Amino acid sequence: MKKTITDSTIDQDVLTYTVGEDPVLDLALAKWDCMGTAAHVTMLSEMKGLKKPVVTKSEAAKVRKELGKIAASKDFKILVEDQDVHMAVERLLTEKLGDLGKKIHTGRSRNDQVAVDVRLHMKSEILETEKEVCALAAELCSFGFDAGAIPLVGRTHLQPAMPSTVEMWATGHAEMIVDQLANLEAAYALADANPLGSAAGYGVPLPLDRQRTTKLLGFARTLHNCFGASMARGECEASLLSALAQLMCVLSRLAEDMILFSMPEFQYFKLPREYCTGSSIMPQKFNPDVLELVRGKTAQVIGWQTAALTLLHAMPGGYNRDLQDAKLLYMKGLETTRTTLRILAKVVAGMKVNPDACRAAFTPGVFATDVALRKVAEGTPWRDAYHDVRDQFALLYDGKPCEVSNLDPDEQVALKTHEGTCLGIDHDLYQKRISEATAAAEARLAALEKCCKALFK
Ligand code: ARG
């Protein structure tokens, strides 16, 4: 039986089971754990009203320097005996600094420690995700702007409906994707609060200055109630997963349209050959596997969101070990969503429009509403015009002679000019939203990095 920092009597199987995937997952938290510890130790060294300081300012500086090295180290490892990143960092500090390393956990629990790590990690990851959301939206916009007013059959019930454009299709999806930033921002706002100092969930009999660590770590606010702070673990993860699940749903719908419109029967769009996969038996195949897997991964993220809520719904107040699994769920959710955003941006960037196929798809029915509206312009009341046209299309439907004819899709598209329709797409609006959101995410990432640098100085 190997010795652990907390307890050397744990059965090996129990240790393996309880530690789970932490030695791997927690690697992503190493930098943030070091940052949290640097802030905690700084605060401990400044704590007033004690006969003897827990750690002196110069000791705190030594610890911070070591933490900076651990955070930057490429070969940082978490052993099963460590259980998690928190104990691995304490082990390394103790190996290096002796008794000083043993003091860093004063007035702290792994419960508030992991909670602070997760929140810092999440803040950074949400901002990176937001940048990737913007990058995908920018690709869709540039695909759309390049295609401009190339006519595309607009569909309802998947049936041909009204004249539209490739630009309206692409920027419509881009707008849906950019709107998802609101959900990510809601998750960010929840994550941007400091649980450190809540210890195991009930505070400690030491004059901790919780506002100080909030400031050092760059959080917008402190999670005031220590018990509440301990219960907020998991809620953040669930809220982020719900934002990710909804974002994935939006991406999945985009993927579905791309699958459909690139089918040989449609050929509106063409996917780059190198982004398609073949079949082991059918030599003619260029399959859109990437896009199908976007659908599949959406199902997974929805599953992880459901798992997070299920994990929480009957959990009693205070820390419970199953909270550890919330970490696995949100990390998987982030990784899957971020990879999906990046791969979709790549596929969109390589996708080509086939204007002839787009125009050839216009059947007379697509212009039916436009024809009725022409009659309205000549003075016919709308409902009468509707019935006149409807009667002709009913004849067509039944295979009888009728007065139904095709119009020119380009001409009809050019008549649609009001806000948000074919020729009314405001390019500046998209460019402004995307560049402002990217800049806002970058500024906050830089602020976080600045806090990190200042702590490891
Ligand atoms: N790895 C643990 C987790 O993620 C750290 C906290 C352990 N706390 C405890 N009281 N056992 O939850």
Coordinates of C-alpha atoms and ligand atoms in Angstrom, one line a residue:
M1 CA 0.0 0.0 0.0
K2 CA 1.5 3.3 -1.1
K3 CA 1.5 6.4 1.1
T4 CA -0.8 9.2 0.2
I5 CA -0.7 12.8 1.7
T6 CA -4.2 12.5 3.2
D7 CA -4.4 8.9 4.2
S8 CA -2.1 6.0 3.8
T9 CA -4.6 3.3 4.7
I10 CA -6.8 3.5 1.7
D11 CA -7.3 0.2 -0.1
Q12 CA -5.7 0.3 -3.6
D13 CA -9.0 -0.6 -5.4
V14 CA -10.9 2.0 -3.5
L15 CA -8.2 4.6 -4.3
T16 CA -8.3 3.7 -8.0
Y17 CA -12.1 3.8 -8.1
T18 CA -12.5 7.1 -6.2
V19 CA -9.6 8.8 -8.0
G20 CA -11.2 7.9 -11.4
E21 CA -9.9 10.0 -14.3
D22 CA -8.6 12.8 -12.1
P23 CA -4.9 12.2 -12.7
V24 CA -5.5 12.9 -16.4
L25 CA -8.4 15.4 -16.3
D26 CA -6.7 17.5 -13.5
L27 CA -3.7 18.2 -15.8
A28 CA -5.9 20.8 -17.4
L29 CA -6.4 22.4 -14.0
A30 CA -2.7 22.5 -13.0
K31 CA -2.0 26.1 -14.1
W32 CA -5.2 27.3 -12.4
D33 CA -4.5 25.3 -9.2
C34 CA -1.1 26.9 -9.0
M35 CA -2.7 30.3 -9.5
G36 CA -5.4 29.7 -6.8
T37 CA -2.7 28.5 -4.4
A38 CA -0.5 31.6 -5.2
A39 CA -3.4 33.9 -4.3
H40 CA -4.3 31.9 -1.2
V41 CA -0.7 31.9 0.1
T42 CA -0.4 35.7 -0.7
M43 CA -3.6 36.3 1.3
L44 CA -2.3 34.1 4.2
S45 CA 0.9 36.1 4.3
E46 CA -1.1 39.4 4.6
M47 CA -3.6 38.0 7.2
K48 CA -3.9 40.4 10.1
G49 CA -4.7 39.7 13.8
L50 CA -2.5 36.6 14.3
K51 CA 0.2 36.2 16.9
K52 CA 2.4 34.7 14.3
P53 CA 1.9 34.8 10.5
V54 CA 1.0 31.4 9.0
V55 CA 3.5 32.2 6.3
T56 CA 5.7 35.4 6.0
K57 CA 5.7 37.6 2.9
S58 CA 9.1 36.3 1.8
E59 CA 7.9 32.7 2.3
A60 CA 4.8 33.4 0.2
A61 CA 7.1 34.9 -2.5
K62 CA 9.1 31.6 -2.5
V63 CA 6.0 29.5 -2.8
R64 CA 4.7 31.7 -5.6
K65 CA 7.9 31.3 -7.5
E66 CA 7.8 27.5 -7.2
L67 CA 4.2 27.5 -8.3
G68 CA 5.1 29.5 -11.4
K69 CA 7.6 26.8 -12.2
I70 CA 5.1 24.0 -11.7
A71 CA 2.5 25.8 -13.8
A72 CA 5.0 26.2 -16.6
S73 CA 6.5 22.7 -16.3
K74 CA 5.9 20.3 -19.3
D75 CA 6.5 17.2 -17.3
F76 CA 4.1 17.8 -14.4
K77 CA 2.5 14.5 -13.4
I78 CA -0.3 13.5 -11.1
L79 CA 0.1 10.1 -9.5
V80 CA -2.8 8.0 -8.4
E81 CA -1.4 8.3 -4.9
D82 CA -1.7 12.1 -5.1
Q83 CA -5.4 11.5 -6.0
D84 CA -5.7 14.8 -7.8
V85 CA -3.9 18.0 -8.9
H86 CA -4.2 19.6 -5.5
M87 CA -2.2 17.0 -3.7
A88 CA 0.3 16.7 -6.5
V89 CA 1.1 20.4 -6.3
E90 CA 1.4 20.2 -2.5
R91 CA 3.7 17.2 -2.8
L92 CA 6.0 19.0 -5.2
L93 CA 6.0 22.1 -3.1
T94 CA 6.9 20.1 0.0
E95 CA 9.6 18.2 -1.8
K96 CA 11.1 21.5 -2.9
L97 CA 10.4 23.8 0.1
G98 CA 10.1 21.3 3.1
D99 CA 7.9 22.6 5.9
L100 CA 6.9 25.6 4.0
G101 CA 5.1 23.4 1.4
K102 CA 3.1 21.8 4.3
K103 CA 1.7 25.2 5.2
I104 CA 0.0 26.2 2.0
H105 CA -3.2 24.3 2.7
T106 CA -3.9 26.2 5.9
G107 CA -7.5 27.4 6.0
R108 CA -8.4 25.7 2.8
S109 CA -10.0 22.5 1.7
R110 CA -9.7 20.7 -1.6
N111 CA -13.4 21.5 -2.0
D112 CA -12.9 25.3 -2.4
Q113 CA -9.6 24.6 -4.1
V114 CA -11.1 22.5 -6.9
A115 CA -14.1 24.9 -7.2
V116 CA -11.7 27.8 -7.8
D117 CA -9.6 25.8 -10.2
V118 CA -12.7 24.8 -12.2
R119 CA -14.0 28.3 -12.4
L120 CA -10.7 29.8 -13.6
H121 CA -10.3 27.0 -16.1
M122 CA -13.9 27.5 -17.2
K123 CA -13.5 31.3 -17.6
S124 CA -10.5 30.8 -19.9
E125 CA -12.2 28.0 -21.8
I126 CA -15.5 29.9 -22.3
L127 CA -13.6 32.8 -23.7
E128 CA -11.6 30.5 -26.1
T129 CA -14.9 28.9 -27.1
E130 CA -16.4 32.4 -27.8
K131 CA -13.5 33.2 -30.0
E132 CA -14.1 30.0 -31.9
V133 CA -17.8 30.7 -32.2
C134 CA -16.9 34.1 -33.7
A135 CA -14.3 32.5 -36.1
L136 CA -17.0 30.0 -37.4
A137 CA -19.5 32.8 -37.8
A138 CA -16.9 34.8 -39.7
E139 CA -16.3 31.9 -42.1
L140 CA -20.0 31.5 -42.7
C141 CA -20.3 35.3 -43.3
S142 CA -17.5 35.3 -45.7
F143 CA -18.9 32.3 -47.5
G144 CA -22.2 34.1 -47.7
F145 CA -20.8 37.5 -48.7
D146 CA -18.8 35.9 -51.5
A147 CA -21.9 34.1 -52.8
G148 CA -23.9 37.4 -52.5
A149 CA -27.2 37.3 -54.2
I150 CA -26.8 33.8 -55.8
P151 CA -30.4 32.6 -55.6
L152 CA -31.2 29.7 -53.4
V153 CA -34.5 28.0 -53.0
G154 CA -35.9 28.9 -49.5
R155 CA -37.6 25.9 -47.9
T156 CA -40.3 25.3 -45.4
H157 CA -41.3 21.7 -44.4
L158 CA -38.2 21.0 -46.5
Q159 CA -40.4 21.7 -49.6
P160 CA -39.5 24.5 -52.0
A161 CA -41.1 27.7 -50.6
M162 CA -39.8 31.1 -51.6
P163 CA -36.8 32.8 -53.3
S164 CA -33.8 33.2 -51.0
T165 CA -30.1 33.6 -51.5
V166 CA -27.0 31.7 -50.5
E167 CA -26.0 34.7 -48.5
M168 CA -29.2 34.7 -46.5
W169 CA -28.7 31.0 -45.7
A170 CA -25.1 31.4 -44.6
T171 CA -25.6 34.6 -42.6
G172 CA -28.8 33.3 -41.1
H173 CA -26.8 30.4 -39.6
A174 CA -24.0 32.8 -38.6
E175 CA -26.5 34.9 -36.7
M176 CA -27.9 31.9 -34.8
I177 CA -24.4 30.9 -33.9
V178 CA -23.4 34.4 -32.7
D179 CA -26.6 34.6 -30.7
Q180 CA -25.3 31.6 -28.7
L181 CA -22.7 33.9 -27.2
A182 CA -25.5 35.0 -24.8
N183 CA -25.8 31.6 -23.3
L184 CA -22.0 31.3 -23.0
E185 CA -21.9 34.7 -21.4
A186 CA -24.5 33.6 -18.8
A187 CA -22.3 30.6 -18.0
Y188 CA -19.3 32.9 -17.8
A189 CA -21.1 35.3 -15.4
L190 CA -21.9 32.3 -13.1
A191 CA -18.3 31.1 -13.3
D192 CA -16.8 34.5 -12.6
A193 CA -17.3 34.3 -8.8
N194 CA -14.7 33.3 -6.2
P195 CA -15.4 30.3 -3.9
L196 CA -12.0 30.4 -2.3
G197 CA -12.0 30.8 1.4
S198 CA -15.2 28.8 1.8
A199 CA -12.9 25.9 2.7
A200 CA -14.9 22.6 3.1
G201 CA -18.1 24.7 2.8
Y202 CA -18.3 26.2 6.3
G203 CA -15.4 28.7 6.6
V204 CA -12.5 28.4 9.1
P205 CA -11.7 30.1 12.4
L206 CA -9.0 32.3 10.7
P207 CA -9.4 35.9 9.6
L208 CA -9.3 35.0 5.8
D209 CA -9.6 38.0 3.5
R210 CA -11.8 36.5 0.8
Q211 CA -12.1 39.8 -1.1
R212 CA -8.3 39.8 -1.4
T213 CA -8.1 36.5 -3.3
T214 CA -11.1 37.6 -5.4
K215 CA -9.1 40.6 -6.5
L216 CA -5.8 38.7 -7.0
L217 CA -7.5 36.0 -9.1
G218 CA -9.5 38.6 -11.2
F219 CA -13.0 37.4 -10.3
A220 CA -15.9 39.8 -10.7
R221 CA -17.2 38.9 -7.2
T222 CA -16.9 36.7 -4.2
L223 CA -19.3 33.8 -3.6
H224 CA -20.4 35.2 -0.3
N225 CA -22.0 32.3 1.6
C226 CA -19.5 29.5 2.3
F227 CA -22.1 26.8 2.3
G228 CA -23.6 28.3 -0.9
A229 CA -20.2 28.4 -2.4
S230 CA -19.8 24.7 -1.8
M231 CA -23.2 23.9 -3.4
A232 CA -22.4 26.1 -6.4
R233 CA -19.9 23.4 -7.5
G234 CA -21.6 21.5 -10.3
E235 CA -24.2 24.2 -11.0
C236 CA -21.6 26.1 -13.0
E237 CA -20.7 23.0 -14.9
A238 CA -24.3 22.3 -15.6
S239 CA -25.0 25.8 -16.8
L240 CA -22.0 25.7 -19.1
L241 CA -23.1 22.3 -20.4
S242 CA -26.5 23.6 -21.2
A243 CA -24.9 26.5 -23.2
L244 CA -22.7 24.0 -25.0
A245 CA -25.6 21.6 -25.7
Q246 CA -27.7 24.4 -27.2
L247 CA -24.7 25.7 -29.2
M248 CA -24.1 22.1 -30.5
C249 CA -27.8 21.9 -31.5
V250 CA -27.3 25.1 -33.6
L251 CA -24.2 23.6 -35.2
S252 CA -25.9 20.3 -35.8
R253 CA -28.7 22.1 -37.8
L254 CA -26.0 23.9 -39.9
A255 CA -24.3 20.5 -40.5
E256 CA -27.7 19.0 -41.5
D257 CA -28.3 21.7 -44.1
M258 CA -24.8 21.2 -45.4
I259 CA -25.3 17.5 -45.8
L260 CA -28.6 18.0 -47.6
F261 CA -27.4 20.8 -49.9
S262 CA -24.2 18.9 -50.9
M263 CA -26.1 15.7 -51.8
P264 CA -25.8 14.7 -55.4
E265 CA -29.6 15.3 -55.8
F266 CA -29.1 19.0 -54.7
Q267 CA -25.5 19.9 -55.5
Y268 CA -26.0 23.5 -54.3
F269 CA -22.8 23.2 -52.4
K270 CA -19.7 21.1 -52.8
L271 CA -17.6 19.9 -49.9
P272 CA -13.8 19.8 -50.5
R273 CA -12.8 16.2 -51.5
E274 CA -10.2 16.0 -48.7
Y275 CA -12.9 16.7 -46.1
C276 CA -15.0 13.7 -47.3
T277 CA -14.5 10.1 -46.5
G278 CA -14.8 7.1 -48.7
S279 CA -16.3 3.6 -48.5
S280 CA -14.4 0.3 -48.3
I281 CA -16.7 -1.2 -51.0
M282 CA -18.3 1.6 -53.0
P283 CA -15.5 3.4 -54.9
Q284 CA -17.8 6.3 -55.9
K285 CA -18.3 7.5 -52.3
F286 CA -17.4 10.9 -50.9
N287 CA -19.3 11.0 -47.7
P288 CA -19.9 13.9 -45.4
D289 CA -18.8 12.0 -42.2
V290 CA -17.6 15.1 -40.5
L291 CA -21.1 16.7 -40.6
E292 CA -22.7 13.4 -39.5
L293 CA -20.4 13.3 -36.6
V294 CA -21.4 16.9 -35.7
R295 CA -24.9 15.5 -35.2
G296 CA -23.6 12.5 -33.3
K297 CA -21.4 14.7 -31.0
T298 CA -24.4 16.9 -30.4
A299 CA -26.2 13.9 -28.9
Q300 CA -23.2 13.3 -26.7
V301 CA -23.1 16.9 -25.4
I302 CA -26.8 16.8 -24.7
G303 CA -26.2 13.5 -22.8
W304 CA -23.5 15.1 -20.7
Q305 CA -25.7 18.1 -19.9
T306 CA -28.4 15.6 -18.8
A307 CA -25.9 13.7 -16.8
A308 CA -24.8 16.9 -15.0
L309 CA -28.3 17.8 -14.1
T310 CA -29.1 14.2 -13.0
L311 CA -26.0 14.2 -10.9
L312 CA -27.1 17.3 -9.1
H313 CA -30.9 17.0 -8.8
A314 CA -30.9 14.9 -5.6
M315 CA -27.6 15.8 -4.2
P316 CA -27.7 16.9 -0.5
G317 CA -26.2 20.2 0.5
G318 CA -22.4 20.4 1.1
Y319 CA -19.6 18.7 -0.7
N320 CA -20.2 15.2 -2.1
R321 CA -17.6 13.2 -4.0
D322 CA -19.9 12.6 -7.0
L323 CA -19.3 16.3 -7.7
Q324 CA -16.0 15.1 -9.1
D325 CA -17.8 13.7 -12.1
A326 CA -19.2 17.1 -13.0
K327 CA -15.6 17.9 -13.9
L328 CA -15.4 15.0 -16.4
L329 CA -18.7 16.0 -18.0
Y330 CA -18.0 19.7 -18.5
M331 CA -14.4 19.0 -19.8
K332 CA -15.7 16.5 -22.3
G333 CA -18.4 19.0 -23.3
L334 CA -15.9 21.7 -23.9
E335 CA -13.5 19.6 -25.8
T336 CA -16.2 18.2 -28.1
T337 CA -17.8 21.6 -28.7
R338 CA -14.5 23.4 -29.4
T339 CA -13.3 20.7 -31.8
T340 CA -16.6 20.8 -33.6
L341 CA -16.4 24.6 -33.9
R342 CA -13.0 24.4 -35.4
I343 CA -13.7 21.6 -37.8
L344 CA -16.9 23.2 -39.0
A345 CA -15.0 26.5 -39.7
K346 CA -12.6 24.5 -41.8
V347 CA -15.3 22.7 -43.8
V348 CA -17.3 26.0 -44.4
A349 CA -14.1 27.7 -45.5
G350 CA -13.5 25.0 -48.1
M351 CA -17.1 24.7 -49.3
K352 CA -18.0 25.9 -52.8
V353 CA -21.3 27.1 -54.3
N354 CA -22.6 25.7 -57.5
P355 CA -24.7 28.7 -58.8
D356 CA -26.1 26.8 -61.8
A357 CA -27.5 24.0 -59.5
C358 CA -28.9 26.7 -57.1
R359 CA -30.7 28.4 -60.0
A360 CA -31.8 25.2 -61.7
A361 CA -33.7 24.2 -58.5
F362 CA -36.2 27.0 -58.9
T363 CA -39.5 25.5 -59.9
P364 CA -42.6 27.7 -60.6
G365 CA -44.0 27.0 -57.1
V366 CA -41.1 28.9 -55.5
F367 CA -42.5 32.1 -57.1
A368 CA -46.2 31.5 -56.3
T369 CA -46.2 34.0 -53.4
D370 CA -44.4 36.6 -55.5
V371 CA -47.0 36.1 -58.3
A372 CA -49.8 36.6 -55.9
L373 CA -48.1 39.8 -54.5
R374 CA -47.8 41.1 -58.1
K375 CA -51.6 40.8 -58.3
V376 CA -51.9 42.7 -55.0
A377 CA -49.7 45.5 -56.5
E378 CA -52.2 45.7 -59.3
G379 CA -55.1 46.2 -56.8
T380 CA -56.4 42.7 -56.1
P381 CA -57.0 42.0 -52.3
W382 CA -54.5 39.6 -50.9
R383 CA -56.8 36.7 -50.2
D384 CA -58.4 36.8 -53.7
A385 CA -54.9 36.9 -55.3
Y386 CA -53.9 34.0 -53.1
H387 CA -56.8 31.9 -54.2
D388 CA -56.3 32.7 -57.9
V389 CA -52.7 31.4 -57.7
R390 CA -53.6 28.6 -55.4
D391 CA -56.2 27.3 -57.9
Q392 CA -53.6 27.2 -60.7
F393 CA -51.2 25.3 -58.5
A394 CA -53.9 22.8 -57.5
L395 CA -54.4 22.1 -61.2
L396 CA -50.6 21.6 -61.6
Y397 CA -50.6 19.3 -58.5
D398 CA -53.3 17.2 -60.1
G399 CA -51.4 17.1 -63.4
K400 CA -54.0 19.2 -65.3
P401 CA -53.4 22.1 -67.7
C402 CA -52.7 25.3 -65.9
E403 CA -51.3 28.8 -66.2
V404 CA -48.2 28.3 -64.1
S405 CA -44.9 29.6 -65.4
N406 CA -41.4 30.0 -64.1
L407 CA -39.9 33.4 -63.3
D408 CA -36.3 34.5 -63.2
P409 CA -34.8 33.8 -59.8
D410 CA -32.2 36.6 -60.0
E411 CA -34.9 39.1 -60.8
Q412 CA -37.2 37.9 -58.0
V413 CA -34.4 37.9 -55.5
A414 CA -33.5 41.5 -56.4
L415 CA -37.0 42.6 -55.5
K416 CA -36.5 41.5 -51.9
T417 CA -34.7 44.4 -50.3
H418 CA -36.1 45.1 -46.8
E419 CA -34.1 44.5 -43.7
G420 CA -32.8 40.9 -43.4
T421 CA -34.1 39.6 -46.7
C422 CA -32.2 38.7 -49.8
L423 CA -30.7 42.1 -50.7
G424 CA -31.2 43.5 -47.2
I425 CA -28.4 41.6 -45.4
D426 CA -26.3 44.1 -43.4
H427 CA -22.7 43.0 -43.7
D428 CA -21.5 45.6 -41.3
L429 CA -23.8 44.4 -38.6
Y430 CA -22.2 40.9 -38.7
Q431 CA -18.7 42.2 -39.0
K432 CA -19.2 44.6 -36.0
R433 CA -20.8 41.9 -33.8
I434 CA -18.2 39.4 -34.6
S435 CA -15.2 41.7 -34.2
E436 CA -16.5 43.2 -31.0
A437 CA -17.3 39.8 -29.4
T438 CA -13.8 38.6 -30.4
A439 CA -12.1 41.6 -28.9
A440 CA -14.1 41.4 -25.7
A441 CA -13.1 37.7 -25.3
E442 CA -9.5 38.5 -26.0
A443 CA -9.4 41.4 -23.5
R444 CA -10.7 39.2 -20.8
L445 CA -8.3 36.5 -21.6
A446 CA -5.5 39.0 -21.4
A447 CA -6.7 40.3 -18.0
L448 CA -6.8 36.7 -16.7
E449 CA -3.2 36.1 -18.0
K450 CA -2.1 39.4 -16.4
C451 CA -3.4 38.2 -13.0
C452 CA -1.6 34.9 -13.5
K453 CA 1.7 36.6 -14.4
A454 CA 1.4 38.9 -11.4
L455 CA 0.9 36.0 -9.0
F456 CA 3.8 34.0 -10.3
K457 CA 6.2 36.9 -10.3
Ligands
ARG1 N1 -10.9 15.5 -6.8 C1 -11.8 15.9 -5.9 C2 -13.0 16.5 -6.7 O1 -12.9 16.8 -7.8 C3 -11.2 17.0 -5.1 C4 -12.0 17.3 -3.9 C5 -11.9 16.2 -2.9 N2 -12.5 16.6 -1.7 C6 -12.9 15.7 -0.8 N3 -13.6 16.2 0.3 N4 -12.7 14.4 -0.9 O2 -14.1 16.7 -6.1

